[in-house]
């Protein structure tokens, strides 16, 4: 998106560099990515960087409202509530589409947000490998708030491990070896020295949890949670015997599972910003718009784009049996903003926050990007194209003019 940087990158790119880049990622993590990694990062100009930060901070202001827990009391499905919810999430991710305004300038438009961690460790690996194998200007950064690689990992250690020994903290997932995000689990293990444990491997004694470390029963005092609980509910019947995580347990959560639902599509109707498309809960929709082609219908309780209806019809709306669990959102028009040697691409940018205990506000730390040439933006929808897939951004800061 920064024309001079984009042109130079495209001209200097070689397939050999890209292969070396992928080989370097595998060397750093111990495994190859299970999803397509794009040939390019996204270069974000100062004007768009400024708007992205502004949009995020306006959303954070909503999260800080004194009545936030009250307005989101119905966001958590009753069957999925977990005891001992804390005061705020430790991680927040906010996804924006890159679009164009009427004056042809690039603007962000909110797509999704979640009180949940993302590829926290792997994104640093990817960005570092882009800088190693390609000519990324030193004036651009993948970090925010003055962080560098060392400071970023120190922040993650303080957030995830805290006062405990690393072996007392686990990254918890369901069948982690089968997850497309498993490269991040490997990266987390390597950089934070905490184990990845499958839910079915947990041992419960009273309210305490344990796992076997080299054959020795080891106490779990904190869970770095990567389980999406509605997905767990769908899989439960096909899993081996496992601990019920919805009961009283003597364990800390990073991030507590309830925040996945509180900070989600559920709060989009409450956010009023030029960077947030107008949204309504379907059961509160005053009238069905005549121009439904300009709207998208989203289930509140889904992930990875599942269940989203892009081309909405009146029959779709009439067929929804639980309208309180859906939102109708003004459709976002992605801009073909990323020029590649095989044609223009669209992209989403994920802004990543951490929220330390005792901090007045969450802090913006890192990012993730997805590049696409199709209708759907997720990395699973672009397996046959090139110059698409998971990526990261390098931001230009300073004068946004």
Short mmCIF file of C-alpha atoms in Angstrom, two decimals:
data_model
loop_
_atom_site.label_atom_id
_atom_site.label_comp_id
_atom_site.label_asym_id
_atom_site.label_seq_id
_atom_site.Cartn_x
_atom_site.Cartn_y
_atom_site.Cartn_z
CA UNK A 1 0.00 0.00 0.00
CA UNK A 2 3.05 2.25 0.30
CA UNK A 3 3.61 2.58 -3.46
CA UNK A 4 7.41 2.91 -3.52
CA UNK A 5 7.93 0.07 -1.02
CA UNK A 6 5.40 -2.16 -2.78
CA UNK A 7 6.97 -1.59 -6.21
CA UNK A 8 10.47 -2.31 -4.95
CA UNK A 9 9.36 -5.46 -3.12
CA UNK A 10 7.54 -6.86 -6.15
CA UNK A 11 10.49 -6.13 -8.44
CA UNK A 12 13.06 -7.71 -6.12
CA UNK A 13 11.00 -10.77 -5.18
CA UNK A 14 12.22 -14.20 -6.30
CA UNK A 15 10.70 -17.65 -5.73
CA UNK A 16 14.00 -18.71 -4.18
CA UNK A 17 13.67 -16.00 -1.52
CA UNK A 18 10.16 -17.18 -0.75
CA UNK A 19 11.26 -20.79 -0.36
CA UNK A 20 14.13 -19.72 1.90
CA UNK A 21 11.61 -17.69 3.91
CA UNK A 22 9.36 -20.74 4.37
CA UNK A 23 12.35 -22.92 5.21
CA UNK A 24 13.44 -20.37 7.80
CA UNK A 25 9.98 -20.40 9.41
CA UNK A 26 10.08 -24.20 9.64
CA UNK A 27 13.59 -24.07 11.12
CA UNK A 28 12.51 -21.55 13.76
CA UNK A 29 9.35 -23.39 14.79
CA UNK A 30 10.18 -27.02 14.10
CA UNK A 31 7.20 -27.48 11.76
CA UNK A 32 5.95 -26.18 8.42
CA UNK A 33 2.80 -24.01 8.42
CA UNK A 34 -0.44 -25.98 7.96
CA UNK A 35 -1.90 -23.04 6.03
CA UNK A 36 -0.72 -20.95 3.13
CA UNK A 37 1.68 -18.15 4.03
CA UNK A 38 1.59 -15.26 1.57
CA UNK A 39 4.58 -14.27 -0.52
CA UNK A 40 4.39 -10.74 0.84
CA UNK A 41 3.71 -8.70 3.94
CA UNK A 42 1.35 -5.72 3.84
CA UNK A 43 2.97 -2.29 3.90
CA UNK A 44 0.64 0.09 5.73
CA UNK A 45 1.05 3.83 5.06
CA UNK A 46 1.04 6.32 7.92
CA UNK A 47 -2.44 7.66 7.15
CA UNK A 48 -4.00 4.19 7.35
CA UNK A 49 -1.88 3.29 10.39
CA UNK A 50 -3.27 6.33 12.19
CA UNK A 51 -6.87 5.43 11.29
CA UNK A 52 -6.40 1.83 12.43
CA UNK A 53 -5.10 2.94 15.81
CA UNK A 54 -7.91 5.48 16.15
CA UNK A 55 -10.53 2.85 15.28
CA UNK A 56 -9.09 0.44 17.83
CA UNK A 57 -9.00 3.02 20.59
CA UNK A 58 -12.63 3.98 19.92
CA UNK A 59 -13.55 0.31 20.31
CA UNK A 60 -11.49 0.06 23.51
CA UNK A 61 -13.48 3.01 24.87
CA UNK A 62 -16.64 0.89 24.52
CA UNK A 63 -14.99 -2.00 26.38
CA UNK A 64 -14.17 0.39 29.21
CA UNK A 65 -17.77 1.50 29.71
CA UNK A 66 -18.82 0.88 33.34
CA UNK A 67 -21.90 -1.01 32.15
CA UNK A 68 -20.03 -3.21 29.67
CA UNK A 69 -20.69 -6.45 31.54
CA UNK A 70 -24.35 -5.50 31.84
CA UNK A 71 -24.88 -4.89 28.12
CA UNK A 72 -23.07 -8.14 27.29
CA UNK A 73 -24.79 -10.30 29.91
CA UNK A 74 -26.60 -12.25 27.17
CA UNK A 75 -23.50 -12.66 25.02
CA UNK A 76 -22.38 -15.88 26.71
CA UNK A 77 -24.51 -18.94 25.86
CA UNK A 78 -25.78 -20.26 29.24
CA UNK A 79 -24.38 -23.73 28.60
CA UNK A 80 -20.90 -22.27 27.93
CA UNK A 81 -20.42 -20.05 30.99
CA UNK A 82 -17.27 -20.79 32.95
CA UNK A 83 -16.93 -19.85 36.66
CA UNK A 84 -14.56 -17.20 38.05
CA UNK A 85 -14.63 -14.70 35.21
CA UNK A 86 -12.13 -11.90 35.80
CA UNK A 87 -12.54 -8.15 35.22
CA UNK A 88 -11.12 -7.96 31.70
CA UNK A 89 -9.62 -10.16 28.98
CA UNK A 90 -5.85 -10.47 28.75
CA UNK A 91 -5.91 -10.54 24.94
CA UNK A 92 -8.08 -8.72 22.40
CA UNK A 93 -7.90 -9.03 18.62
CA UNK A 94 -9.67 -6.61 16.28
CA UNK A 95 -10.05 -7.39 12.55
CA UNK A 96 -10.47 -4.71 9.90
CA UNK A 97 -11.06 -4.85 6.17
CA UNK A 98 -9.00 -2.40 4.16
CA UNK A 99 -11.49 -0.35 2.12
CA UNK A 100 -11.64 2.91 0.17
CA UNK A 101 -13.48 6.06 1.21
CA UNK A 102 -15.34 8.34 -1.20
CA UNK A 103 -12.16 10.41 -1.65
CA UNK A 104 -10.26 7.24 -2.68
CA UNK A 105 -8.23 7.14 0.56
CA UNK A 106 -7.74 3.84 2.36
CA UNK A 107 -9.87 3.32 5.48
CA UNK A 108 -10.38 0.45 7.93
CA UNK A 109 -13.78 -1.13 8.48
CA UNK A 110 -14.38 -3.44 11.42
CA UNK A 111 -15.10 -7.06 10.50
CA UNK A 112 -14.80 -8.97 13.77
CA UNK A 113 -13.30 -8.75 17.26
CA UNK A 114 -12.61 -11.26 20.00
CA UNK A 115 -11.54 -11.41 23.62
CA UNK A 116 -9.16 -14.25 22.76
CA UNK A 117 -5.49 -14.73 21.87
CA UNK A 118 -4.28 -15.26 18.33
CA UNK A 119 -1.00 -16.38 16.77
CA UNK A 120 0.94 -14.42 19.37
CA UNK A 121 4.28 -16.19 18.99
CA UNK A 122 4.17 -17.20 15.34
CA UNK A 123 3.42 -13.67 14.10
CA UNK A 124 6.73 -12.49 15.51
CA UNK A 125 8.51 -15.41 13.81
CA UNK A 126 6.88 -14.58 10.47
CA UNK A 127 7.71 -10.87 10.68
CA UNK A 128 11.30 -11.59 11.65
CA UNK A 129 11.70 -14.02 8.74
CA UNK A 130 10.25 -11.46 6.30
CA UNK A 131 12.93 -9.02 7.52
CA UNK A 132 15.63 -11.69 7.19
CA UNK A 133 14.83 -12.81 3.65
CA UNK A 134 13.43 -9.66 2.03
CA UNK A 135 14.33 -5.99 1.94
CA UNK A 136 11.95 -4.49 4.51
CA UNK A 137 12.74 -0.80 5.18
CA UNK A 138 13.95 -0.06 8.71
CA UNK A 139 11.47 2.81 8.88
CA UNK A 140 8.58 0.31 9.05
CA UNK A 141 7.68 -1.78 12.11
CA UNK A 142 5.53 -4.80 12.88
CA UNK A 143 5.35 -3.74 16.55
CA UNK A 144 3.57 -0.91 18.35
CA UNK A 145 4.29 1.21 21.43
CA UNK A 146 8.06 1.03 21.10
CA UNK A 147 8.28 -2.75 21.45
CA UNK A 148 10.94 -4.92 19.86
CA UNK A 149 11.34 -8.70 19.79
CA UNK A 150 12.88 -8.97 23.28
CA UNK A 151 10.38 -6.61 24.92
CA UNK A 152 7.47 -8.31 23.19
CA UNK A 153 8.37 -11.78 24.45
CA UNK A 154 9.03 -10.42 27.93
CA UNK A 155 5.53 -8.95 27.88
CA UNK A 156 4.09 -12.33 26.80
CA UNK A 157 6.00 -14.11 29.57
CA UNK A 158 4.68 -11.69 32.18
CA UNK A 159 1.15 -12.04 30.80
CA UNK A 160 0.98 -15.80 30.25
CA UNK A 161 3.35 -17.27 32.86
CA UNK A 162 3.16 -14.56 35.51
CA UNK A 163 4.40 -15.63 38.97
CA UNK A 164 4.32 -19.36 38.21
CA UNK A 165 6.96 -21.78 37.03
CA UNK A 166 6.69 -22.42 33.26
CA UNK A 167 5.82 -26.09 33.84
CA UNK A 168 2.79 -24.99 35.92
CA UNK A 169 1.36 -23.09 32.93
CA UNK A 170 -0.05 -24.95 29.93
CA UNK A 171 -1.30 -24.00 26.49
CA UNK A 172 -4.61 -25.89 26.35
CA UNK A 173 -6.27 -27.00 23.11
CA UNK A 174 -8.36 -29.87 21.78
CA UNK A 175 -6.26 -32.22 19.62
CA UNK A 176 -3.55 -29.56 19.20
CA UNK A 177 -1.60 -31.67 16.72
CA UNK A 178 -4.57 -31.50 14.33
CA UNK A 179 -5.10 -27.73 14.51
CA UNK A 180 -4.11 -25.52 11.58
CA UNK A 181 -2.69 -23.06 14.12
CA UNK A 182 -0.34 -25.66 15.62
CA UNK A 183 2.72 -23.79 14.34
CA UNK A 184 1.91 -21.12 16.92
CA UNK A 185 1.80 -23.76 19.66
CA UNK A 186 5.32 -24.87 18.68
CA UNK A 187 6.48 -21.25 18.63
CA UNK A 188 4.97 -20.63 22.06
CA UNK A 189 6.63 -23.72 23.52
CA UNK A 190 10.00 -22.67 22.12
CA UNK A 191 9.86 -19.03 23.22
CA UNK A 192 7.98 -19.30 26.53
CA UNK A 193 8.95 -22.85 27.53
CA UNK A 194 5.39 -23.89 28.39
CA UNK A 195 3.90 -27.21 27.22
CA UNK A 196 0.96 -27.68 24.86
CA UNK A 197 -1.55 -30.07 26.40
CA UNK A 198 -4.65 -31.70 24.92
CA UNK A 199 -7.80 -31.43 27.01
CA UNK A 200 -8.03 -35.23 27.09
CA UNK A 201 -4.62 -35.42 28.81
CA UNK A 202 -5.65 -33.39 31.87
CA UNK A 203 -5.99 -35.21 35.19
CA UNK A 204 -8.44 -33.93 37.80
CA UNK A 205 -8.14 -34.46 41.54
CA UNK A 206 -10.79 -32.55 43.45
CA UNK A 207 -10.66 -29.02 42.05
CA UNK A 208 -7.03 -29.30 40.99
CA UNK A 209 -5.72 -30.15 37.52
CA UNK A 210 -2.55 -32.02 36.60
CA UNK A 211 -0.74 -33.37 33.54
CA UNK A 212 2.13 -35.76 33.07
CA UNK A 213 5.48 -34.14 32.40
CA UNK A 214 8.09 -36.78 31.59
CA UNK A 215 5.92 -39.25 33.50
CA UNK A 216 5.68 -37.00 36.58
CA UNK A 217 2.27 -35.68 37.64
CA UNK A 218 2.57 -31.88 37.46
CA UNK A 219 0.12 -29.32 38.86
CA UNK A 220 -1.60 -26.90 36.44
CA UNK A 221 -1.98 -23.50 38.03
CA UNK A 222 -2.67 -21.40 34.94
CA UNK A 223 -4.21 -22.20 31.55
CA UNK A 224 -3.27 -20.24 28.44
CA UNK A 225 -6.55 -21.08 26.77
CA UNK A 226 -6.73 -21.74 23.03
CA UNK A 227 -9.97 -23.77 23.12
CA UNK A 228 -13.00 -22.25 21.41
CA UNK A 229 -15.72 -23.52 23.70
CA UNK A 230 -18.63 -23.73 21.28
CA UNK A 231 -16.34 -25.81 19.04
CA UNK A 232 -15.50 -27.98 22.06
CA UNK A 233 -19.21 -28.50 22.68
CA UNK A 234 -19.69 -29.67 19.09
CA UNK A 235 -16.77 -32.11 19.34
CA UNK A 236 -17.42 -33.36 22.88
CA UNK A 237 -19.21 -36.53 21.80
CA UNK A 238 -16.23 -37.60 19.68
CA UNK A 239 -13.56 -36.95 22.30
CA UNK A 240 -12.04 -39.37 24.76
CA UNK A 241 -12.91 -38.91 28.44
CA UNK A 242 -11.93 -35.39 29.46
CA UNK A 243 -12.19 -32.86 32.27
CA UNK A 244 -15.35 -30.75 32.44
CA UNK A 245 -14.02 -27.18 32.18
CA UNK A 246 -17.39 -25.66 33.10
CA UNK A 247 -17.09 -26.64 36.77
CA UNK A 248 -15.35 -24.99 39.73
CA UNK A 249 -11.62 -25.53 39.27
CA UNK A 250 -8.64 -24.22 41.17
CA UNK A 251 -6.90 -22.73 38.14
CA UNK A 252 -6.32 -19.32 36.54
CA UNK A 253 -7.31 -18.54 32.95
CA UNK A 254 -5.41 -16.50 30.38
CA UNK A 255 -7.80 -15.41 28.81
CA UNK A 256 -10.94 -16.47 30.68
CA UNK A 257 -13.23 -18.29 28.20
CA UNK A 258 -16.25 -16.02 28.83
CA UNK A 259 -14.48 -13.12 27.15
CA UNK A 260 -14.53 -14.93 23.80
CA UNK A 261 -18.27 -14.22 23.75
CA UNK A 262 -18.45 -10.85 25.51
CA UNK A 263 -15.97 -9.27 23.09
CA UNK A 264 -17.23 -10.55 19.77
CA UNK A 265 -19.68 -9.71 16.99
CA UNK A 266 -22.16 -9.35 19.84
CA UNK A 267 -20.93 -5.84 20.68
CA UNK A 268 -20.85 -4.46 17.13
CA UNK A 269 -24.33 -2.88 17.43
CA UNK A 270 -23.06 -0.96 20.47
CA UNK A 271 -20.04 0.59 18.70
CA UNK A 272 -20.59 3.88 16.90
CA UNK A 273 -17.62 4.88 14.78
CA UNK A 274 -16.96 5.81 11.18
CA UNK A 275 -14.77 2.72 11.07
CA UNK A 276 -17.49 0.30 12.24
CA UNK A 277 -20.22 -0.76 9.79
CA UNK A 278 -23.74 -0.22 11.08
CA UNK A 279 -25.06 -3.42 12.67
CA UNK A 280 -28.30 -4.61 14.25
CA UNK A 281 -29.33 -7.63 16.24
CA UNK A 282 -31.67 -9.38 13.84
CA UNK A 283 -34.51 -9.57 16.37
CA UNK A 284 -34.22 -5.78 16.92
CA UNK A 285 -34.10 -4.87 13.23
CA UNK A 286 -36.73 -2.11 12.76
CA UNK A 287 -37.34 -2.96 9.10
CA UNK A 288 -35.72 -5.30 6.58
CA UNK A 289 -33.65 -3.09 4.24
CA UNK A 290 -34.80 -2.97 0.63
CA UNK A 291 -31.16 -3.15 -0.51
CA UNK A 292 -30.20 -6.44 1.17
CA UNK A 293 -27.42 -6.85 -1.39
CA UNK A 294 -25.55 -4.27 0.70
CA UNK A 295 -25.72 -6.34 3.90
CA UNK A 296 -24.23 -9.51 5.36
CA UNK A 297 -25.88 -11.85 7.87
CA UNK A 298 -23.64 -13.22 10.62
CA UNK A 299 -24.30 -15.78 13.37
CA UNK A 300 -23.14 -14.49 16.73
CA UNK A 301 -21.75 -17.81 17.85
CA UNK A 302 -19.44 -19.04 15.13
CA UNK A 303 -15.81 -18.68 14.16
CA UNK A 304 -13.52 -18.72 11.11
CA UNK A 305 -16.30 -17.35 8.87
CA UNK A 306 -18.61 -20.32 9.40
CA UNK A 307 -22.29 -19.66 8.77
CA UNK A 308 -21.84 -16.16 7.34
CA UNK A 309 -24.29 -15.30 4.55
CA UNK A 310 -22.76 -12.83 2.10
CA UNK A 311 -25.57 -12.65 -0.47
CA UNK A 312 -28.58 -12.14 1.81
CA UNK A 313 -32.19 -12.61 0.64
CA UNK A 314 -35.51 -11.92 2.43
CA UNK A 315 -35.99 -15.69 2.51
CA UNK A 316 -32.72 -16.06 4.44
CA UNK A 317 -33.97 -13.64 7.09
CA UNK A 318 -37.39 -15.28 7.27
CA UNK A 319 -35.72 -18.66 7.69
CA UNK A 320 -33.72 -17.69 10.79
CA UNK A 321 -35.33 -19.44 13.78
CA UNK A 322 -33.20 -17.72 16.44
CA UNK A 323 -32.88 -14.06 15.28
CA UNK A 324 -31.49 -13.04 18.68
CA UNK A 325 -28.35 -15.00 17.76
CA UNK A 326 -27.69 -13.16 14.48
CA UNK A 327 -26.66 -9.69 13.40
CA UNK A 328 -27.32 -7.94 10.12
CA UNK A 329 -24.33 -5.82 9.21
CA UNK A 330 -23.80 -3.32 6.43
CA UNK A 331 -21.59 -5.02 3.88
CA UNK A 332 -18.01 -3.94 3.66
CA UNK A 333 -16.45 -3.50 0.23
CA UNK A 334 -12.81 -4.54 0.30
CA UNK A 335 -10.42 -2.47 -1.76
CA UNK A 336 -7.97 -4.24 -4.12
CA UNK A 337 -5.23 -2.42 -2.24
CA UNK A 338 -2.34 -4.88 -2.40
CA UNK A 339 -0.66 -4.92 -5.80
CA UNK A 340 0.97 -8.25 -6.59
CA UNK A 341 2.69 -9.65 -9.69
CA UNK A 342 -0.35 -11.89 -10.23
CA UNK A 343 -2.98 -9.18 -9.84
CA UNK A 344 -4.44 -7.03 -7.06
CA UNK A 345 -5.48 -8.58 -3.76
CA UNK A 346 -7.67 -7.57 -0.83
CA UNK A 347 -6.65 -7.84 2.79
CA UNK A 348 -7.71 -7.81 6.41
CA UNK A 349 -5.56 -6.49 9.22
CA UNK A 350 -5.80 -7.86 12.75
CA UNK A 351 -4.67 -5.53 15.52
CA UNK A 352 -3.48 -7.42 18.60
CA UNK A 353 -3.82 -6.09 22.16
CA UNK A 354 -2.65 -7.37 25.51
CA UNK A 355 -4.28 -6.19 28.76
CA UNK A 356 -2.13 -6.61 31.83
CA UNK A 357 -3.74 -6.99 35.22
CA UNK A 358 -3.91 -3.57 36.88
CA UNK A 359 -3.54 -1.65 33.61
CA UNK A 360 -6.13 1.05 32.91
CA UNK A 361 -6.29 0.17 29.21
CA UNK A 362 -5.13 -2.64 26.95
CA UNK A 363 -1.98 -2.01 24.91
CA UNK A 364 -1.60 -2.47 21.17
CA UNK A 365 1.40 -4.73 20.54
CA UNK A 366 1.40 -6.61 17.21
CA UNK A 367 -0.59 -7.54 14.14
CA UNK A 368 -1.68 -10.21 11.70
CA UNK A 369 -2.81 -9.94 8.08
CA UNK A 370 -4.74 -12.08 5.64
CA UNK A 371 -4.46 -11.55 1.90
CA UNK A 372 -7.05 -12.87 -0.55
CA UNK A 373 -8.19 -12.73 -4.16
CA UNK A 374 -11.62 -14.26 -3.56
CA UNK A 375 -14.87 -13.48 -1.78
CA UNK A 376 -13.78 -15.08 1.49
CA UNK A 377 -10.72 -13.76 3.27
CA UNK A 378 -9.65 -16.68 5.51
CA UNK A 379 -6.47 -18.61 4.71
CA UNK A 380 -8.54 -21.76 4.13
CA UNK A 381 -10.31 -20.18 1.14
CA UNK A 382 -7.23 -19.34 -0.95
CA UNK A 383 -5.35 -22.59 -1.35
CA UNK A 384 -5.10 -22.40 -5.17
CA UNK A 385 -3.97 -18.77 -5.59
CA UNK A 386 -0.54 -17.22 -5.18
CA UNK A 387 0.38 -14.07 -3.27
CA UNK A 388 -2.43 -14.84 -0.83
CA UNK A 389 -2.67 -16.35 2.66
CA UNK A 390 -1.56 -15.53 6.16
CA UNK A 391 0.80 -12.61 6.51
CA UNK A 392 1.76 -9.67 8.70
CA UNK A 393 1.96 -5.91 8.37
CA UNK A 394 4.78 -3.44 8.54
CA UNK A 395 3.49 -0.04 9.57
CA UNK A 396 4.65 3.41 8.63
CA UNK A 397 4.28 5.85 11.50
CA UNK A 398 4.66 9.60 11.75
CA UNK A 399 2.91 12.31 9.76
CA UNK A 400 -0.28 10.68 8.34
CA UNK A 401 -0.62 13.29 5.59
#
